[in-house]
């Protein structure tokens, strides 16, 4: 089996996001960037499948600026075999990402695509679903467990009411949820090996995809600051406030 | 407050002080380029921050214990150590011939800083192993190297260093542990104290390197030998055999580093402790020093680690703790204490010392790389001299400053700093060992004064001062240049004064040695900080702009304090000489 894993370079999850002064978006200059945590889980799952003998090759792909090469090198250090960077400096929306990934799928013919359920910057939660639709493949989203079952893939999904298990015919798209696995730390020898693994760079035009945005961002603002609380005089007052002001009981 | 390895600071110093790019041009590193620096630091940082650092407090409150002749370490420590070994981190700077990754020492200064800052007690285990690897690599026979090195390099086995006995601390000639020749090996008998990680359950085997008196040889340093004593014997096929007659007999109750088992070790209680000679008979002390010198730089680096850790802890608190109104500001809004000038002063002092210590220690690390790799004999010698020269400075100064900085860290916390659960107190208790072990700072000062300064009549000192005098500082602000020049002038005058003193009477030199070490280290670090600031000035990122401020604060506000040692060195000594033992009676 050949697995394609999509990874995205995003603002590091430890960094406090700050809005640009002109409110046009989040300030990404001079801040630490790293692999989207859901994508890390996707890479880890692919590597585990390879370690179990279920997959022969893992290809990681990223769409982003040339620095996304670092993110791809991280995936190679975790255990992917080779990488593709589709280099573009502008922000790419989920539909265009899905179309580009479809192009990569057609070129590489993987049996499985694993990707994060969403990126922590856009929070769109769309790309995996769109890619499956564009390819006409089955999808197992929000996966918390992935098992090979004959020629099928059994995917346990985290849904609102609990867990749902679906059987997918391959090829398929799986998107990862937080509880699927705990990504490994790359070992020093593997970091050194990653430098020598192949990394191809391509352009969106190689796939004939129009990546121009369709959504206009009007304004980005920081969440309102939390205001100071007050001390209530009595339990009655507390209940009254919860009922009538907060309207939570 | 968790620890976040300052990866950007580290990379900056590696680049501009260690001059990593030049180091990587040596043939030994032809497989590597600058692209390796960030990924190596980033990945090490994850393990340090997420696995090692959270166990630091556990090590303090639930330290190592001895039960039925076996040390039990803090729960979680073993797993964290094994993750470090599985990640290949122990092998980073070591020889590829024995399974090492063959990366420069300088780079391991950065990763090592992370392990030590994340968890000083745990970090001591690999630190001792590293020392053992060096002793074996330099002095061990082919057979010893073949049997032990690979597993020590990987970290699958750990090493220890056994010097001290109750009557033999600094004075190692007083050692009483005896080695008697017995066929192709020796039998060892005696007791050693203060043996860091003398026993533990991290690894299947522990390799003790022991300094002992050889039976029949003279009763001074020339009668010492360095011995390898495995906890378990190693069979020809590499598998482990019987247990050797070496046992931990008790654990010390210490001021700090509770997670690190400090053992009293008994060798040959049953008369069956088998030991193998490392190097030649009579060369024990010399061979021991091979491992001690690099270990001294590593301990200096532990000082840097503790400064950074204490600083991060203090900043975190100062940003959250709201208290009082801003001086001259509105009186209806209380501010976080970081807004108060005196707290800001403390935090900036902590950060500036941490950065200065980092610059000085990585600079020393780079000299080791040059010494190991330089093909040109003169350049090799120059690097070796500089490394030797810097060793007591790094060890003595960075560890003294670690105690000072962790104390300031407590001060930032106010009353909460004195309360254990805040966590700030652990740093000063843990730091307090650093000026003591691996040669007390008094010994470092004596080493600096007598061996590194007077022995060559000040040649290396003058060379170093000349280099600093020639530094191009024109990119710096006038007041920064002035501070550097003035600090250097005082250092030069003090040096010349010392060289003019009567060397028949060595006591005054010994009495000023600590101050001279501090003065030299402060100024040398100042010039490295200037180098960093000049590089940072060309960069508009907030990181670089902050770096300029920190460097300037060090140079303009902290370094000048070192000039205050000049009158202490040049005066006051006669009073000290006149003090007799009985003068302290009343």
PDB file of C-alpha atoms in Angstrom, chain B residues 85-333:
ATOM      1  CA  UNK B  85      18.579   6.909  24.404  1.00  0.00           C
ATOM      2  CA  UNK B  86      16.096   5.628  21.811  1.00  0.00           C
ATOM      3  CA  UNK B  87      16.196   9.049  20.179  1.00  0.00           C
ATOM      4  CA  UNK B  88      19.943   8.658  19.681  1.00  0.00           C
ATOM      5  CA  UNK B  89      20.661  11.848  21.664  1.00  0.00           C
ATOM      6  CA  UNK B  90      23.389  10.357  23.802  1.00  0.00           C
ATOM      7  CA  UNK B  91      25.463   9.575  20.699  1.00  0.00           C
ATOM      8  CA  UNK B  92      25.331  13.092  19.253  1.00  0.00           C
ATOM      9  CA  UNK B  93      28.955  14.244  19.565  1.00  0.00           C
ATOM     10  CA  UNK B  94      30.647  10.865  19.718  1.00  0.00           C
ATOM     11  CA  UNK B  95      32.893   9.001  17.330  1.00  0.00           C
ATOM     12  CA  UNK B  96      31.007   7.241  14.480  1.00  0.00           C
ATOM     13  CA  UNK B  97      33.482   4.365  14.811  1.00  0.00           C
ATOM     14  CA  UNK B  98      31.681   3.473  18.047  1.00  0.00           C
ATOM     15  CA  UNK B  99      28.197   4.283  16.854  1.00  0.00           C
ATOM     16  CA  UNK B 100      28.301   8.015  17.520  1.00  0.00           C
ATOM     17  CA  UNK B 101      26.586  10.566  15.307  1.00  0.00           C
ATOM     18  CA  UNK B 102      29.841  12.490  14.907  1.00  0.00           C
ATOM     19  CA  UNK B 103      28.316  15.956  15.242  1.00  0.00           C
ATOM     20  CA  UNK B 104      30.347  18.878  16.637  1.00  0.00           C
ATOM     21  CA  UNK B 105      30.723  19.371  20.391  1.00  0.00           C
ATOM     22  CA  UNK B 106      29.382  22.870  19.969  1.00  0.00           C
ATOM     23  CA  UNK B 107      26.060  21.514  18.807  1.00  0.00           C
ATOM     24  CA  UNK B 108      25.961  19.173  21.780  1.00  0.00           C
ATOM     25  CA  UNK B 109      26.509  22.212  24.018  1.00  0.00           C
ATOM     26  CA  UNK B 110      23.068  23.375  22.905  1.00  0.00           C
ATOM     27  CA  UNK B 111      21.288  20.032  23.263  1.00  0.00           C
ATOM     28  CA  UNK B 112      23.052  19.389  26.540  1.00  0.00           C
ATOM     29  CA  UNK B 113      21.930  22.770  27.826  1.00  0.00           C
ATOM     30  CA  UNK B 114      18.362  21.631  27.170  1.00  0.00           C
ATOM     31  CA  UNK B 115      18.653  18.315  29.047  1.00  0.00           C
ATOM     32  CA  UNK B 116      20.296  19.995  32.012  1.00  0.00           C
ATOM     33  CA  UNK B 117      17.796  22.854  32.141  1.00  0.00           C
ATOM     34  CA  UNK B 118      14.839  20.527  31.725  1.00  0.00           C
ATOM     35  CA  UNK B 119      15.964  18.235  34.513  1.00  0.00           C
ATOM     36  CA  UNK B 120      19.348  18.714  36.138  1.00  0.00           C
ATOM     37  CA  UNK B 121      19.072  15.587  38.276  1.00  0.00           C
ATOM     38  CA  UNK B 122      18.316  13.363  35.306  1.00  0.00           C
ATOM     39  CA  UNK B 123      20.818  15.110  33.047  1.00  0.00           C
ATOM     40  CA  UNK B 124      23.651  14.144  35.354  1.00  0.00           C
ATOM     41  CA  UNK B 125      23.435  10.502  34.309  1.00  0.00           C
ATOM     42  CA  UNK B 126      24.418  11.079  30.648  1.00  0.00           C
ATOM     43  CA  UNK B 127      26.907  13.738  31.714  1.00  0.00           C
ATOM     44  CA  UNK B 128      28.920  11.180  33.665  1.00  0.00           C
ATOM     45  CA  UNK B 129      28.616   8.647  30.854  1.00  0.00           C
ATOM     46  CA  UNK B 130      30.035  11.221  28.466  1.00  0.00           C
ATOM     47  CA  UNK B 131      33.054  11.684  30.724  1.00  0.00           C
ATOM     48  CA  UNK B 132      33.596   7.921  30.846  1.00  0.00           C
ATOM     49  CA  UNK B 133      33.426   7.672  27.063  1.00  0.00           C
ATOM     50  CA  UNK B 134      36.179  10.244  26.739  1.00  0.00           C
ATOM     51  CA  UNK B 135      38.482   8.556  29.217  1.00  0.00           C
ATOM     52  CA  UNK B 136      38.033   5.222  27.428  1.00  0.00           C
ATOM     53  CA  UNK B 137      38.426   6.713  23.985  1.00  0.00           C
ATOM     54  CA  UNK B 138      41.679   8.394  24.909  1.00  0.00           C
ATOM     55  CA  UNK B 139      43.265   5.856  27.205  1.00  0.00           C
ATOM     56  CA  UNK B 140      41.422   2.526  27.007  1.00  0.00           C
ATOM     57  CA  UNK B 141      42.982  -0.541  25.358  1.00  0.00           C
ATOM     58  CA  UNK B 142      41.472  -1.829  22.118  1.00  0.00           C
ATOM     59  CA  UNK B 143      39.817  -4.599  24.063  1.00  0.00           C
ATOM     60  CA  UNK B 144      38.211  -2.246  26.600  1.00  0.00           C
ATOM     61  CA  UNK B 145      37.063   0.049  23.816  1.00  0.00           C
ATOM     62  CA  UNK B 146      35.583  -2.830  21.859  1.00  0.00           C
ATOM     63  CA  UNK B 147      33.796  -4.203  24.904  1.00  0.00           C
ATOM     64  CA  UNK B 148      32.388  -1.021  26.394  1.00  0.00           C
ATOM     65  CA  UNK B 149      32.430   2.003  24.138  1.00  0.00           C
ATOM     66  CA  UNK B 150      29.562   1.299  21.775  1.00  0.00           C
ATOM     67  CA  UNK B 151      27.062   0.701  24.564  1.00  0.00           C
ATOM     68  CA  UNK B 152      28.237   3.767  26.474  1.00  0.00           C
ATOM     69  CA  UNK B 153      27.989   5.911  23.350  1.00  0.00           C
ATOM     70  CA  UNK B 154      24.418   4.792  22.715  1.00  0.00           C
ATOM     71  CA  UNK B 155      23.531   5.218  26.378  1.00  0.00           C
ATOM     72  CA  UNK B 156      22.439   1.583  26.646  1.00  0.00           C
ATOM     73  CA  UNK B 157      24.937   1.425  29.519  1.00  0.00           C
ATOM     74  CA  UNK B 158      25.806   4.312  31.804  1.00  0.00           C
ATOM     75  CA  UNK B 159      29.097   5.444  33.280  1.00  0.00           C
ATOM     76  CA  UNK B 160      30.254   6.886  36.602  1.00  0.00           C
ATOM     77  CA  UNK B 161      33.295   8.733  37.842  1.00  0.00           C
ATOM     78  CA  UNK B 162      34.811   7.686  41.193  1.00  0.00           C
ATOM     79  CA  UNK B 163      37.409   9.954  42.753  1.00  0.00           C
ATOM     80  CA  UNK B 164      36.409  11.197  46.169  1.00  0.00           C
ATOM     81  CA  UNK B 165      36.939   9.373  49.449  1.00  0.00           C
ATOM     82  CA  UNK B 166      36.143  10.802  52.874  1.00  0.00           C
ATOM     83  CA  UNK B 167      39.774  11.856  53.467  1.00  0.00           C
ATOM     84  CA  UNK B 168      40.514  12.587  49.778  1.00  0.00           C
ATOM     85  CA  UNK B 169      38.429  15.336  48.228  1.00  0.00           C
ATOM     86  CA  UNK B 170      40.474  17.951  46.439  1.00  0.00           C
ATOM     87  CA  UNK B 171      43.615  16.146  47.640  1.00  0.00           C
ATOM     88  CA  UNK B 172      43.457  13.019  45.516  1.00  0.00           C
ATOM     89  CA  UNK B 173      46.920  11.806  46.504  1.00  0.00           C
ATOM     90  CA  UNK B 174      45.315  10.832  49.824  1.00  0.00           C
ATOM     91  CA  UNK B 175      43.257   8.097  48.162  1.00  0.00           C
ATOM     92  CA  UNK B 176      43.173   4.761  50.000  1.00  0.00           C
ATOM     93  CA  UNK B 177      41.231   2.520  47.637  1.00  0.00           C
ATOM     94  CA  UNK B 178      43.790  -0.062  46.598  1.00  0.00           C
ATOM     95  CA  UNK B 179      44.196  -2.076  43.407  1.00  0.00           C
ATOM     96  CA  UNK B 180      46.203  -5.294  43.575  1.00  0.00           C
ATOM     97  CA  UNK B 181      47.344  -7.002  40.405  1.00  0.00           C
ATOM     98  CA  UNK B 182      45.736 -10.401  39.944  1.00  0.00           C
ATOM     99  CA  UNK B 183      46.637 -12.017  36.626  1.00  0.00           C
ATOM    100  CA  UNK B 184      45.287 -10.000  33.685  1.00  0.00           C
ATOM    101  CA  UNK B 185      43.222  -7.766  35.933  1.00  0.00           C
ATOM    102  CA  UNK B 186      43.299  -6.097  39.345  1.00  0.00           C
ATOM    103  CA  UNK B 187      41.312  -6.623  42.514  1.00  0.00           C
ATOM    104  CA  UNK B 188      39.942  -3.441  44.018  1.00  0.00           C
ATOM    105  CA  UNK B 189      39.210  -2.708  47.645  1.00  0.00           C
ATOM    106  CA  UNK B 190      37.934   0.494  49.173  1.00  0.00           C
ATOM    107  CA  UNK B 191      35.107   2.946  49.473  1.00  0.00           C
ATOM    108  CA  UNK B 192      34.201   5.938  47.324  1.00  0.00           C
ATOM    109  CA  UNK B 193      31.783   8.713  48.186  1.00  0.00           C
ATOM    110  CA  UNK B 194      29.717  11.245  46.229  1.00  0.00           C
ATOM    111  CA  UNK B 195      29.297   8.863  43.311  1.00  0.00           C
ATOM    112  CA  UNK B 196      26.662  10.387  41.057  1.00  0.00           C
ATOM    113  CA  UNK B 197      24.415   7.681  39.609  1.00  0.00           C
ATOM    114  CA  UNK B 198      26.639   5.086  41.291  1.00  0.00           C
ATOM    115  CA  UNK B 199      23.648   2.802  40.974  1.00  0.00           C
ATOM    116  CA  UNK B 200      20.286   3.001  39.211  1.00  0.00           C
ATOM    117  CA  UNK B 201      17.894   0.918  37.170  1.00  0.00           C
ATOM    118  CA  UNK B 202      18.006   2.917  33.907  1.00  0.00           C
ATOM    119  CA  UNK B 203      20.492   0.575  32.249  1.00  0.00           C
ATOM    120  CA  UNK B 204      21.403  -3.120  32.390  1.00  0.00           C
ATOM    121  CA  UNK B 205      25.006  -2.353  33.157  1.00  0.00           C
ATOM    122  CA  UNK B 206      26.943   0.464  34.798  1.00  0.00           C
ATOM    123  CA  UNK B 207      30.581   1.107  34.001  1.00  0.00           C
ATOM    124  CA  UNK B 208      32.482   2.670  36.899  1.00  0.00           C
ATOM    125  CA  UNK B 209      35.733   4.506  36.288  1.00  0.00           C
ATOM    126  CA  UNK B 210      37.645   4.469  39.533  1.00  0.00           C
ATOM    127  CA  UNK B 211      40.801   6.209  40.668  1.00  0.00           C
ATOM    128  CA  UNK B 212      42.791   3.925  42.972  1.00  0.00           C
ATOM    129  CA  UNK B 213      46.206   3.516  44.508  1.00  0.00           C
ATOM    130  CA  UNK B 214      48.181   0.705  42.951  1.00  0.00           C
ATOM    131  CA  UNK B 215      49.587  -1.694  45.494  1.00  0.00           C
ATOM    132  CA  UNK B 216      53.382  -1.430  45.679  1.00  0.00           C
ATOM    133  CA  UNK B 217      53.648   1.961  43.967  1.00  0.00           C
ATOM    134  CA  UNK B 218      54.642   5.205  45.778  1.00  0.00           C
ATOM    135  CA  UNK B 219      52.174   6.878  48.129  1.00  0.00           C
ATOM    136  CA  UNK B 220      51.642   9.979  45.999  1.00  0.00           C
ATOM    137  CA  UNK B 221      50.008  10.909  42.676  1.00  0.00           C
ATOM    138  CA  UNK B 222      52.485   8.751  40.780  1.00  0.00           C
ATOM    139  CA  UNK B 223      51.034   5.670  42.453  1.00  0.00           C
ATOM    140  CA  UNK B 224      47.512   6.158  41.100  1.00  0.00           C
ATOM    141  CA  UNK B 225      45.801   4.262  38.320  1.00  0.00           C
ATOM    142  CA  UNK B 226      42.447   4.656  36.556  1.00  0.00           C
ATOM    143  CA  UNK B 227      40.334   1.511  36.585  1.00  0.00           C
ATOM    144  CA  UNK B 228      37.242   0.307  34.806  1.00  0.00           C
ATOM    145  CA  UNK B 229      34.869  -1.649  37.017  1.00  0.00           C
ATOM    146  CA  UNK B 230      31.732  -3.047  35.370  1.00  0.00           C
ATOM    147  CA  UNK B 231      28.680  -3.657  37.570  1.00  0.00           C
ATOM    148  CA  UNK B 232      28.103  -6.843  35.585  1.00  0.00           C
ATOM    149  CA  UNK B 233      30.861  -8.716  33.780  1.00  0.00           C
ATOM    150  CA  UNK B 234      30.669  -8.771  30.016  1.00  0.00           C
ATOM    151  CA  UNK B 235      31.099 -12.141  28.294  1.00  0.00           C
ATOM    152  CA  UNK B 236      33.118 -12.562  25.115  1.00  0.00           C
ATOM    153  CA  UNK B 237      29.923 -12.518  23.016  1.00  0.00           C
ATOM    154  CA  UNK B 238      28.862  -9.223  24.608  1.00  0.00           C
ATOM    155  CA  UNK B 239      26.173 -10.735  26.851  1.00  0.00           C
ATOM    156  CA  UNK B 240      26.140  -9.942  30.558  1.00  0.00           C
ATOM    157  CA  UNK B 241      27.589 -12.349  33.095  1.00  0.00           C
ATOM    158  CA  UNK B 242      27.857 -12.349  36.898  1.00  0.00           C
ATOM    159  CA  UNK B 243      27.615  -9.349  39.143  1.00  0.00           C
ATOM    160  CA  UNK B 244      30.876  -7.757  40.170  1.00  0.00           C
ATOM    161  CA  UNK B 245      31.655  -7.064  43.827  1.00  0.00           C
ATOM    162  CA  UNK B 246      30.681  -3.382  43.755  1.00  0.00           C
ATOM    163  CA  UNK B 247      27.681  -2.120  45.710  1.00  0.00           C
ATOM    164  CA  UNK B 248      25.916   1.084  46.630  1.00  0.00           C
ATOM    165  CA  UNK B 249      25.899   1.138  50.422  1.00  0.00           C
ATOM    166  CA  UNK B 250      24.065   4.363  51.106  1.00  0.00           C
ATOM    167  CA  UNK B 251      22.637   7.505  49.547  1.00  0.00           C
ATOM    168  CA  UNK B 252      23.477  11.044  50.650  1.00  0.00           C
ATOM    169  CA  UNK B 253      20.754  13.415  51.865  1.00  0.00           C
ATOM    170  CA  UNK B 254      21.467  16.559  49.924  1.00  0.00           C
ATOM    171  CA  UNK B 255      20.503  20.208  49.678  1.00  0.00           C
ATOM    172  CA  UNK B 256      19.404  19.739  46.074  1.00  0.00           C
ATOM    173  CA  UNK B 257      19.433  17.477  42.998  1.00  0.00           C
ATOM    174  CA  UNK B 258      17.391  14.955  44.974  1.00  0.00           C
ATOM    175  CA  UNK B 259      16.544  13.022  41.831  1.00  0.00           C
ATOM    176  CA  UNK B 260      20.192  12.198  41.271  1.00  0.00           C
ATOM    177  CA  UNK B 261      21.357   9.252  43.390  1.00  0.00           C
ATOM    178  CA  UNK B 262      24.594  10.262  45.123  1.00  0.00           C
ATOM    179  CA  UNK B 263      26.013   6.972  46.323  1.00  0.00           C
ATOM    180  CA  UNK B 264      28.571   5.705  48.721  1.00  0.00           C
ATOM    181  CA  UNK B 265      30.102   2.832  46.780  1.00  0.00           C
ATOM    182  CA  UNK B 266      31.835  -0.191  48.302  1.00  0.00           C
ATOM    183  CA  UNK B 267      34.421  -1.889  46.135  1.00  0.00           C
ATOM    184  CA  UNK B 268      35.516  -5.415  47.006  1.00  0.00           C
ATOM    185  CA  UNK B 269      33.711  -5.988  50.313  1.00  0.00           C
ATOM    186  CA  UNK B 270      34.003  -9.699  49.538  1.00  0.00           C
ATOM    187  CA  UNK B 271      37.477  -9.250  48.051  1.00  0.00           C
ATOM    188  CA  UNK B 272      36.151 -10.034  44.583  1.00  0.00           C
ATOM    189  CA  UNK B 273      35.922  -6.681  42.827  1.00  0.00           C
ATOM    190  CA  UNK B 274      37.532  -7.143  39.418  1.00  0.00           C
ATOM    191  CA  UNK B 275      38.948  -4.016  37.782  1.00  0.00           C
ATOM    192  CA  UNK B 276      40.702  -3.338  34.503  1.00  0.00           C
ATOM    193  CA  UNK B 277      43.443  -0.754  34.149  1.00  0.00           C
ATOM    194  CA  UNK B 278      42.658   2.150  31.790  1.00  0.00           C
ATOM    195  CA  UNK B 279      45.945   3.473  30.398  1.00  0.00           C
ATOM    196  CA  UNK B 280      49.156   2.885  32.304  1.00  0.00           C
ATOM    197  CA  UNK B 281      49.980   2.416  35.993  1.00  0.00           C
ATOM    198  CA  UNK B 282      50.841   5.736  37.595  1.00  0.00           C
ATOM    199  CA  UNK B 283      48.916   7.764  35.010  1.00  0.00           C
ATOM    200  CA  UNK B 284      45.607   7.617  36.823  1.00  0.00           C
ATOM    201  CA  UNK B 285      45.354  11.269  37.657  1.00  0.00           C
ATOM    202  CA  UNK B 286      46.395  12.435  34.211  1.00  0.00           C
ATOM    203  CA  UNK B 287      43.869  10.108  32.564  1.00  0.00           C
ATOM    204  CA  UNK B 288      41.180  11.167  34.974  1.00  0.00           C
ATOM    205  CA  UNK B 289      41.763  14.758  33.950  1.00  0.00           C
ATOM    206  CA  UNK B 290      40.990  13.938  30.328  1.00  0.00           C
ATOM    207  CA  UNK B 291      37.451  13.328  31.420  1.00  0.00           C
ATOM    208  CA  UNK B 292      37.413  16.044  34.030  1.00  0.00           C
ATOM    209  CA  UNK B 293      38.280  18.886  31.719  1.00  0.00           C
ATOM    210  CA  UNK B 294      35.343  18.429  29.379  1.00  0.00           C
ATOM    211  CA  UNK B 295      33.158  17.578  32.331  1.00  0.00           C
ATOM    212  CA  UNK B 296      34.098  20.959  33.807  1.00  0.00           C
ATOM    213  CA  UNK B 297      32.851  22.737  30.712  1.00  0.00           C
ATOM    214  CA  UNK B 298      29.690  20.649  30.929  1.00  0.00           C
ATOM    215  CA  UNK B 299      29.171  21.697  34.549  1.00  0.00           C
ATOM    216  CA  UNK B 300      29.646  25.328  33.543  1.00  0.00           C
ATOM    217  CA  UNK B 301      26.969  24.686  30.974  1.00  0.00           C
ATOM    218  CA  UNK B 302      24.713  23.327  33.720  1.00  0.00           C
ATOM    219  CA  UNK B 303      25.104  26.770  35.264  1.00  0.00           C
ATOM    220  CA  UNK B 304      23.833  28.341  32.052  1.00  0.00           C
ATOM    221  CA  UNK B 305      20.935  25.868  32.065  1.00  0.00           C
ATOM    222  CA  UNK B 306      19.926  26.794  35.586  1.00  0.00           C
ATOM    223  CA  UNK B 307      20.105  30.514  34.833  1.00  0.00           C
ATOM    224  CA  UNK B 308      17.813  30.107  31.832  1.00  0.00           C
ATOM    225  CA  UNK B 309      15.395  27.915  33.739  1.00  0.00           C
ATOM    226  CA  UNK B 310      15.248  30.219  36.763  1.00  0.00           C
ATOM    227  CA  UNK B 311      14.776  33.186  34.431  1.00  0.00           C
ATOM    228  CA  UNK B 312      11.867  31.602  32.554  1.00  0.00           C
ATOM    229  CA  UNK B 313      10.203  30.706  35.823  1.00  0.00           C
ATOM    230  CA  UNK B 314      10.579  34.241  37.157  1.00  0.00           C
ATOM    231  CA  UNK B 315       9.334  35.963  33.996  1.00  0.00           C
ATOM    232  CA  UNK B 316       6.259  33.794  33.952  1.00  0.00           C
ATOM    233  CA  UNK B 317       5.426  34.760  37.524  1.00  0.00           C
ATOM    234  CA  UNK B 318       6.227  38.441  37.058  1.00  0.00           C
ATOM    235  CA  UNK B 319       3.799  38.668  34.150  1.00  0.00           C
ATOM    236  CA  UNK B 320       0.960  37.140  36.178  1.00  0.00           C
ATOM    237  CA  UNK B 321       1.461  38.599  39.613  1.00  0.00           C
ATOM    238  CA  UNK B 322      -0.468  41.860  39.860  1.00  0.00           C
ATOM    239  CA  UNK B 323       0.648  44.159  42.630  1.00  0.00           C
ATOM    240  CA  UNK B 324       0.613  47.916  43.199  1.00  0.00           C
ATOM    241  CA  UNK B 325       0.307  50.799  40.784  1.00  0.00           C
ATOM    242  CA  UNK B 326       2.899  51.834  38.309  1.00  0.00           C
ATOM    243  CA  UNK B 327       5.258  54.439  39.689  1.00  0.00           C
ATOM    244  CA  UNK B 328       3.880  57.797  38.678  1.00  0.00           C
ATOM    245  CA  UNK B 329       1.079  56.076  36.784  1.00  0.00           C
ATOM    246  CA  UNK B 330      -2.658  56.026  37.258  1.00  0.00           C
ATOM    247  CA  UNK B 331      -3.699  54.960  40.742  1.00  0.00           C
ATOM    248  CA  UNK B 332      -6.740  52.994  39.716  1.00  0.00           C
ATOM    249  CA  UNK B 333      -5.032  50.263  37.769  1.00  0.00           C
TER     250      UNK B 333
END
